[in-house]
Coordinates of C-alpha atoms in Angstrom, one line a residue:
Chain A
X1 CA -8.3 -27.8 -29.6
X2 CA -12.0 -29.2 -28.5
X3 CA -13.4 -27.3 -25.2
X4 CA -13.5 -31.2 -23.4
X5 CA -9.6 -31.1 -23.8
X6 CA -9.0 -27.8 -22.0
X7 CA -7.7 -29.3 -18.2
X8 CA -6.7 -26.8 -15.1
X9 CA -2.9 -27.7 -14.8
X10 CA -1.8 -26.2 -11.3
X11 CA 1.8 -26.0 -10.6
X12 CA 2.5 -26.5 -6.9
X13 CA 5.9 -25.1 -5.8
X14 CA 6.8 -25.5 -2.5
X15 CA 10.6 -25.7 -2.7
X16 CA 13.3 -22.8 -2.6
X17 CA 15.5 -22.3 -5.9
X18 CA 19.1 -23.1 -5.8
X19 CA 19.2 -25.3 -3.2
X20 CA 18.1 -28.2 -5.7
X21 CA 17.1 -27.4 -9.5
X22 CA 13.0 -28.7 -8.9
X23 CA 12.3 -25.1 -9.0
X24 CA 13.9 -24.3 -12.3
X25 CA 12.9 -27.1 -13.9
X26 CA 9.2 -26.5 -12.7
X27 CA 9.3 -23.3 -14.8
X28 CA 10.4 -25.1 -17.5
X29 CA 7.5 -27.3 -17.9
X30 CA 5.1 -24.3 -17.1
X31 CA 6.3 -22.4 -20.0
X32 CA 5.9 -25.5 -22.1
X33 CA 2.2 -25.8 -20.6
X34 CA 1.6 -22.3 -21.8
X35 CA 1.8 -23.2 -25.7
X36 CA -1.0 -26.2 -25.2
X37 CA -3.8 -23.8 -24.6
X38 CA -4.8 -25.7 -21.2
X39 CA -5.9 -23.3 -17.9
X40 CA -2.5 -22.6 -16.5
X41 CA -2.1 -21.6 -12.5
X42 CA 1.0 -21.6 -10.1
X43 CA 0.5 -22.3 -6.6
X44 CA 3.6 -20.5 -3.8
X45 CA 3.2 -22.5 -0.8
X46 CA 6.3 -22.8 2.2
X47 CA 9.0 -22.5 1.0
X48 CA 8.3 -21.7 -2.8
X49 CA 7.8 -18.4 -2.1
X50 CA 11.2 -17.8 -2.1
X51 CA 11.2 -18.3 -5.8
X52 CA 9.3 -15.2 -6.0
X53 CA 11.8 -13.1 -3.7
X54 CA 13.4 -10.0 -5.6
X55 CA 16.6 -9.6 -5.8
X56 CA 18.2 -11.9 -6.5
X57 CA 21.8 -12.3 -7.7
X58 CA 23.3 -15.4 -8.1
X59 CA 26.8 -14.3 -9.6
X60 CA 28.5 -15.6 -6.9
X61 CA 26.8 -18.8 -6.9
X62 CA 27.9 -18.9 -10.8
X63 CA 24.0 -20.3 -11.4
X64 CA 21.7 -18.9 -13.4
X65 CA 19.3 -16.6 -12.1
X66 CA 16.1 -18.0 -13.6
X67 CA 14.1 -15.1 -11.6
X68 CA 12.9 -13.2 -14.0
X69 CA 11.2 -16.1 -16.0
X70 CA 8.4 -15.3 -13.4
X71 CA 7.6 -11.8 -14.9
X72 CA 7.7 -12.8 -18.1
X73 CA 4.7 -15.8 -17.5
X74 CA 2.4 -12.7 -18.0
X75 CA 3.4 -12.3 -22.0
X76 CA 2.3 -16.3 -22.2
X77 CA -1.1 -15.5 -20.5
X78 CA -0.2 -17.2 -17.7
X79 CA -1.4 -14.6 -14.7
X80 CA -3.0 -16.5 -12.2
X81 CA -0.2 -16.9 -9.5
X82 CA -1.7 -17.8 -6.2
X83 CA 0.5 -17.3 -2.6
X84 CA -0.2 -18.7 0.5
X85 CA -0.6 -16.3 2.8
X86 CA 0.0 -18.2 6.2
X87 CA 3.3 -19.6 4.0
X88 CA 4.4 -16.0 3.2
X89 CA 4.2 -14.3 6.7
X90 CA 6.1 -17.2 8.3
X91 CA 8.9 -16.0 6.3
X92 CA 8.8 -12.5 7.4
X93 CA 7.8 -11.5 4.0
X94 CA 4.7 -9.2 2.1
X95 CA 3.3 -9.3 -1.4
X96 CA 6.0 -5.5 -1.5
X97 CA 8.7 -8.7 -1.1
X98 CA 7.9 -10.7 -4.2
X99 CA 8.8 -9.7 -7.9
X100 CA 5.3 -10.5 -9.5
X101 CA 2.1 -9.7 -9.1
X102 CA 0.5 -12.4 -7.1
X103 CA -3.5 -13.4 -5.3
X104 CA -2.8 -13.8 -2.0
X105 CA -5.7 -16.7 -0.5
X106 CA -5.6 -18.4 2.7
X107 CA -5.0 -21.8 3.5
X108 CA -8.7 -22.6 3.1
X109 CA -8.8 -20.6 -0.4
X110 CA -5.6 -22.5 -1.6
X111 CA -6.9 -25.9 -0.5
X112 CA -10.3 -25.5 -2.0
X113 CA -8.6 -24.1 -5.1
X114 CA -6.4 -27.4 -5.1
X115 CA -10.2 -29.2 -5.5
X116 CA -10.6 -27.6 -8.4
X117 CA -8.0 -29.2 -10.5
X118 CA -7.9 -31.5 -13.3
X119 CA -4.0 -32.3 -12.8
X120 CA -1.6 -30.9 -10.2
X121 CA 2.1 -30.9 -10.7
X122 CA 4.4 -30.6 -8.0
X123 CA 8.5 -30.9 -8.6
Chain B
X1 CA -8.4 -46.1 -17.1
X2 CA -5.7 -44.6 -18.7
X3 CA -2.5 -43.4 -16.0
X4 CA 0.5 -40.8 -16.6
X5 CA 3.3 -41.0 -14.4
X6 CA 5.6 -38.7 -13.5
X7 CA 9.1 -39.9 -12.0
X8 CA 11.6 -37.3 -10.9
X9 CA 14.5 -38.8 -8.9
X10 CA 17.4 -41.5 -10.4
X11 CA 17.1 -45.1 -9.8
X12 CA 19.1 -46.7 -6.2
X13 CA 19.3 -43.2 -4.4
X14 CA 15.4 -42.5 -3.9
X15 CA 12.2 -44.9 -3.5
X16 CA 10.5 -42.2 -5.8
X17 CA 11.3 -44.9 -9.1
X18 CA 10.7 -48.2 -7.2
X19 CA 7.2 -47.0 -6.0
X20 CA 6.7 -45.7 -9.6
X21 CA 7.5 -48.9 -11.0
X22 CA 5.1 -50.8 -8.1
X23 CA 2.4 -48.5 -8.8
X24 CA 2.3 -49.3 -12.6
X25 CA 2.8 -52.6 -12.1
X26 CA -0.2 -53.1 -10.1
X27 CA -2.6 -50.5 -12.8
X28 CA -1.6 -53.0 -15.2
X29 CA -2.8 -56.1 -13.4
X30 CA -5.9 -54.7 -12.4
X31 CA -6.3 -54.0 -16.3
X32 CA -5.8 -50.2 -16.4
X33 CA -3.5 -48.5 -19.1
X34 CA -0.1 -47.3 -18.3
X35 CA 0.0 -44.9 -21.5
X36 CA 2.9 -43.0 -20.3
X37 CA 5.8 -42.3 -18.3
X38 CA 7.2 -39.7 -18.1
X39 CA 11.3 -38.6 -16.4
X40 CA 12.4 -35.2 -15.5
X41 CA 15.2 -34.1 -13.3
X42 CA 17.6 -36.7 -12.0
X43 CA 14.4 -39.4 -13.2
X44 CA 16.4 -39.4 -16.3
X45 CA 19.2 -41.4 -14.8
X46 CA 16.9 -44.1 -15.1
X47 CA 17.0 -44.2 -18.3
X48 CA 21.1 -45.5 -18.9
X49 CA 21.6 -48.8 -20.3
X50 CA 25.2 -48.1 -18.5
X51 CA 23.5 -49.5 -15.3
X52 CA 25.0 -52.8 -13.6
X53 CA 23.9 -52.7 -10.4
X54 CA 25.1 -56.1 -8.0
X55 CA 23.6 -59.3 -9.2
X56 CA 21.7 -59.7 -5.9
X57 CA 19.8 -56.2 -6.7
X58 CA 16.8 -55.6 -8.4
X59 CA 17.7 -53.8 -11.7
X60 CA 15.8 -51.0 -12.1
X61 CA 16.5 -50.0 -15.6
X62 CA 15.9 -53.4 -17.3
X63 CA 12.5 -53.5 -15.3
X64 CA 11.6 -50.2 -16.9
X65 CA 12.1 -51.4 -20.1
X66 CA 10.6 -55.0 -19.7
X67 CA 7.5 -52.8 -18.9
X68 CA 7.4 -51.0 -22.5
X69 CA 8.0 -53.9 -23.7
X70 CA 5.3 -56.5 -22.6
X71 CA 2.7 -53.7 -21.8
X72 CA 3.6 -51.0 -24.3
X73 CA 4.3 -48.8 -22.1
X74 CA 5.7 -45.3 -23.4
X75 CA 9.1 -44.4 -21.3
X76 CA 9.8 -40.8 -22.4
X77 CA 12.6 -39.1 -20.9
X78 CA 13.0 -35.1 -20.9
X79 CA 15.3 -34.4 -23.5
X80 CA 16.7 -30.6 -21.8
X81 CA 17.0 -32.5 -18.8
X82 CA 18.6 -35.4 -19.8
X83 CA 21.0 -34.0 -21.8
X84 CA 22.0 -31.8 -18.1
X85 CA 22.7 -35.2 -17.1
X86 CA 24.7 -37.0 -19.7
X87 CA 21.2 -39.1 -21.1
X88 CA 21.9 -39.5 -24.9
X89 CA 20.3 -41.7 -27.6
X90 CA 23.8 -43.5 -27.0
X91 CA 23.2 -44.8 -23.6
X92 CA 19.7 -45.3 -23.8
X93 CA 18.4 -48.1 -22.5
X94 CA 15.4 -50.0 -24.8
X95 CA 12.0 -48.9 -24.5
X96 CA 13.1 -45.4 -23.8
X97 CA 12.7 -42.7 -25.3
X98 CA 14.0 -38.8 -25.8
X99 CA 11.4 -36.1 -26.2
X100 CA 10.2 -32.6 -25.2
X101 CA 8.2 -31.2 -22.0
X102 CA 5.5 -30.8 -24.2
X103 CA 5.2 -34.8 -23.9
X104 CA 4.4 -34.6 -19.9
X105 CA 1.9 -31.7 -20.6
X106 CA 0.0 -34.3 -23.2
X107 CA 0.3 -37.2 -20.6
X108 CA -1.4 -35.0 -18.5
X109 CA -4.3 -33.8 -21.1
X110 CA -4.7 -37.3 -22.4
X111 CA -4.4 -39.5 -19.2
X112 CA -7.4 -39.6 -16.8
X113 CA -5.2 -39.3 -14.1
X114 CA -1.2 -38.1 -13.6
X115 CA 0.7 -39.5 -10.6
X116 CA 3.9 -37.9 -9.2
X117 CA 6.3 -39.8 -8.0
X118 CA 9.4 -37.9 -6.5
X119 CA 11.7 -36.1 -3.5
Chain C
X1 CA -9.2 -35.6 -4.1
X2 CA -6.0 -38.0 -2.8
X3 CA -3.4 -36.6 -1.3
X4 CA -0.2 -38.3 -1.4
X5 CA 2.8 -38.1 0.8
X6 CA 6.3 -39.7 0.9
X7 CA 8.3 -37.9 3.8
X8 CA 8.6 -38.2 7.3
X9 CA 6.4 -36.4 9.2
X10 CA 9.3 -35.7 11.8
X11 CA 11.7 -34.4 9.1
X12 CA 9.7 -32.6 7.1
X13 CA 6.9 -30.3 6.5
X14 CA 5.1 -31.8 3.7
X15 CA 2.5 -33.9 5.8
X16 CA 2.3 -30.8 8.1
X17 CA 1.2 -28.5 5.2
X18 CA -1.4 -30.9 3.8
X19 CA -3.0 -31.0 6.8
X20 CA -3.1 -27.4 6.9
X21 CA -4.1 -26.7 3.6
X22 CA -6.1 -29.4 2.8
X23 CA -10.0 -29.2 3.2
X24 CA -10.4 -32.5 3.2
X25 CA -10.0 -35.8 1.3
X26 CA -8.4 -38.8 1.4
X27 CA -4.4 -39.2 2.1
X28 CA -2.1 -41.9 1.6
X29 CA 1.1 -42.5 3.1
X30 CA 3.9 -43.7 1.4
X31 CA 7.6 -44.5 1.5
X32 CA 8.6 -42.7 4.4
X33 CA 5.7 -41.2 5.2
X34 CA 4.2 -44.4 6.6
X35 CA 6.0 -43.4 10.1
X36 CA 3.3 -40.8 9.9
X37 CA 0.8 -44.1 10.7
X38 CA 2.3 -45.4 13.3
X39 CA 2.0 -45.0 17.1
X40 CA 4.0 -43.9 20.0
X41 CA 6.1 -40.9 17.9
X42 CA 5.8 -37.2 18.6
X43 CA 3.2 -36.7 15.4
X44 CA 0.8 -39.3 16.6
X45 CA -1.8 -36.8 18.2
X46 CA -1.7 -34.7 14.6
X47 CA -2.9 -37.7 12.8
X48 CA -5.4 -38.7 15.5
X49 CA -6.8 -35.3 15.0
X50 CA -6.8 -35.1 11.3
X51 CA -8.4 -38.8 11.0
X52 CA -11.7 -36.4 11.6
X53 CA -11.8 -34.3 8.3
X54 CA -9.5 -37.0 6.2
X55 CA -9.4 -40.5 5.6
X56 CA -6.2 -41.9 6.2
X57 CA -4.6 -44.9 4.3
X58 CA -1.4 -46.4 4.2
X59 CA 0.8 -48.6 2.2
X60 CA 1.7 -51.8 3.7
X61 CA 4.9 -52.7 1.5
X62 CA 6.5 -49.6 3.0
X63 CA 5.2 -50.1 6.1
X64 CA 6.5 -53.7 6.7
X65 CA 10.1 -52.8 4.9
X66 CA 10.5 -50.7 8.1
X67 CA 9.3 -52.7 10.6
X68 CA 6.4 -50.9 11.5
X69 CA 3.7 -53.3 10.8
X70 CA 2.5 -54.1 14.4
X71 CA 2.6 -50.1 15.6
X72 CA -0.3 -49.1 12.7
X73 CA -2.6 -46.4 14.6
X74 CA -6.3 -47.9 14.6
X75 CA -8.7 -46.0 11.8
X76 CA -5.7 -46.0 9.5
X77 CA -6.0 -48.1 6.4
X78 CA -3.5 -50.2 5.2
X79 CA -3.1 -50.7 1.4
X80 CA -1.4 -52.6 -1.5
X81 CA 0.1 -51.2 -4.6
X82 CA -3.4 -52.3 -5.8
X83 CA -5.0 -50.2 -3.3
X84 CA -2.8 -47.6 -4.4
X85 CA -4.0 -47.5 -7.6
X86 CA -7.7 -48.2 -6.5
X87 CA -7.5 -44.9 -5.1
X88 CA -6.1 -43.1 -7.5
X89 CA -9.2 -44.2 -9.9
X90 CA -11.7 -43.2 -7.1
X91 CA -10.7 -39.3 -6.7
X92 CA -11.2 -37.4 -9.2
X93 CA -7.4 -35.9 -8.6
X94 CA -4.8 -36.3 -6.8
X95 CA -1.6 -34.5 -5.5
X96 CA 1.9 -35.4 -4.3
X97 CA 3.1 -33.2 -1.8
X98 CA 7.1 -33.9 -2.6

């Protein structure tokens, strides 16, 4: 693939999982994004973040706990996972919380990252 | 220029497919290039030739397809999440289409611009 | 970059967090977001404020389905589907905040 054809896909989640399937299904499509060679980043903001909660255990929920997909973007050389930090204290949670590594940028960062984009995908 | 769209709620319970279909709609008359559209999650239920809404309602599905039709428009529906939802080759509605993820990923590569339309 | 929103300002978040995020741009306001455009409800004064680092537009189908047309804040611009897709083409990206 041509250098002109590599785009900056961001992924913008800002929806819990389980509550409605936009989170799962995101993933989905950023694994897929992962085998086109394209510059790959996921965006946490609000409520998203509580994709990236550990612990999870949805037995009793007899859904799929599609948690761990995040810690294995890394082995598709997709690392850049941004958090909003304004996002993540307003849900009484720190970066110890979440079950990946993650950049932690400010509103300002996250918004001027957003700029930066060729094409933003939000679910 | 050339548009990807992106629709990702069902037909009649969300505007998300209506303002989808407006949007395109209007590209094409100012002589832009729908190339693709492209249905994940529940967006897949517009895809079912099963539809029959009343006879006084717009009908979303055949308006979709009129679209590929006269404009070329390429309807692809996501096969993983259309097959969740009961979407089969038997029940698809003309001018439709079932494919990968890896077919939103190239609408967004190829198009000069990818609009979302959803929840 | 375009920003586009489709929710109620007064149900959810999604206008609110663009607005926060956001450094600036253009935003359109469409299906139910177009209440964010109009006057006299409890978000009014946010808009007013963010009309200073954004230009605000919004969709005039939506906005007349819901009765709304006569309420439009002044400095907000109301579009067509054509205008829609006018902006679109102009920024060179754009966002849905779902």
């Amino acid at each position: 693939m041509s250098e002109e054809s590599i785009k900056k896909f961001m992924f913008v989640n800002r929806k819990a999982p389980y509550g409605t399937i936009y989170a799962l299904e995101a993933l989905e499509v950023v694994l897929i994004t992962a085998a086109f060679d394209q510059e790959v980043s996921l965006a946490f903001l609000d409520d998203g973040i509580y994709q990236l909660k550990k612990g999870q255990q949805t037995k009793g929920i007899e859904t799929k706990n599609f948690s761990p997909t995040y810690r294995a973007l890394e082995g598709y050389d997709i690392e850049k996972l941004y958090v909003e930090k304004e996002s993540l204290e307003a849900r009484g949670l720190s970066e110890e919380d979440l079950l990946v590594d993650v950049t932690v940028l400010s509103r300002a960062e996250m918004g001027n990252l957003m700029e930066e984009q060729d094409v933003l995908l939000s679910f | 220029m050339k548009f990807g769209i992106v629709v990702n709620e069902g037909p009649y319970q969300h505007q998300a497919s209506d303002s989808a279909y407006l949007f395109c709609k209007a590209a094409i008359e100012k002589g832009h290039e729908v190339w693709r559209v492209f249905f994940y999650h529940d967006g897949v239920n517009n895809a079912t030739k099963l539809t029959e809404p009343p006879q006084d309602d717009r009908n979303i599905v055949n308006r979709w397809s009129r679209l590929a039709e006269e404009h070329g428009v390429d309807l692809v529906v996501c096969v993983a999440a259309a097959l969740r939802r009961g979407i089969r080759d038997e029940n698809l509605a003309s001018g439709f289409r079932i494919s990968g993820l890896g077919q939103l990923v190239e609408a967004g590569i190829q198009a000069d611009r990818l609009v979302t339309f959803g929840d | 970059m375009l920003h586009i929103i489709n929710k109620s300002p007064l149900s959810g978040n999604s206008l609110g967090s663009c607005l926060n995020v956001a450094t600036g741009g253009e935003i359109l306001l469409i299906e139910d977001a177009v209440y964010a455009a109009t006057s006299g409800n409890a978000f009014e004064k946010k808009i007013r404020e963010a009309m200073g680092r954004f230009k605000i537009y919004a969709l005039l189908p939506d906005i007349e389905a819901r009765g709304l047309a006569d309420r439009v804040i002044e400095g907000v611009s109301a579009v067509g589907y054509d205008g829609f897709v006018d902006l679109v083409v102009a920024n060179r990206n754009c966002q849905s905040w779902l």
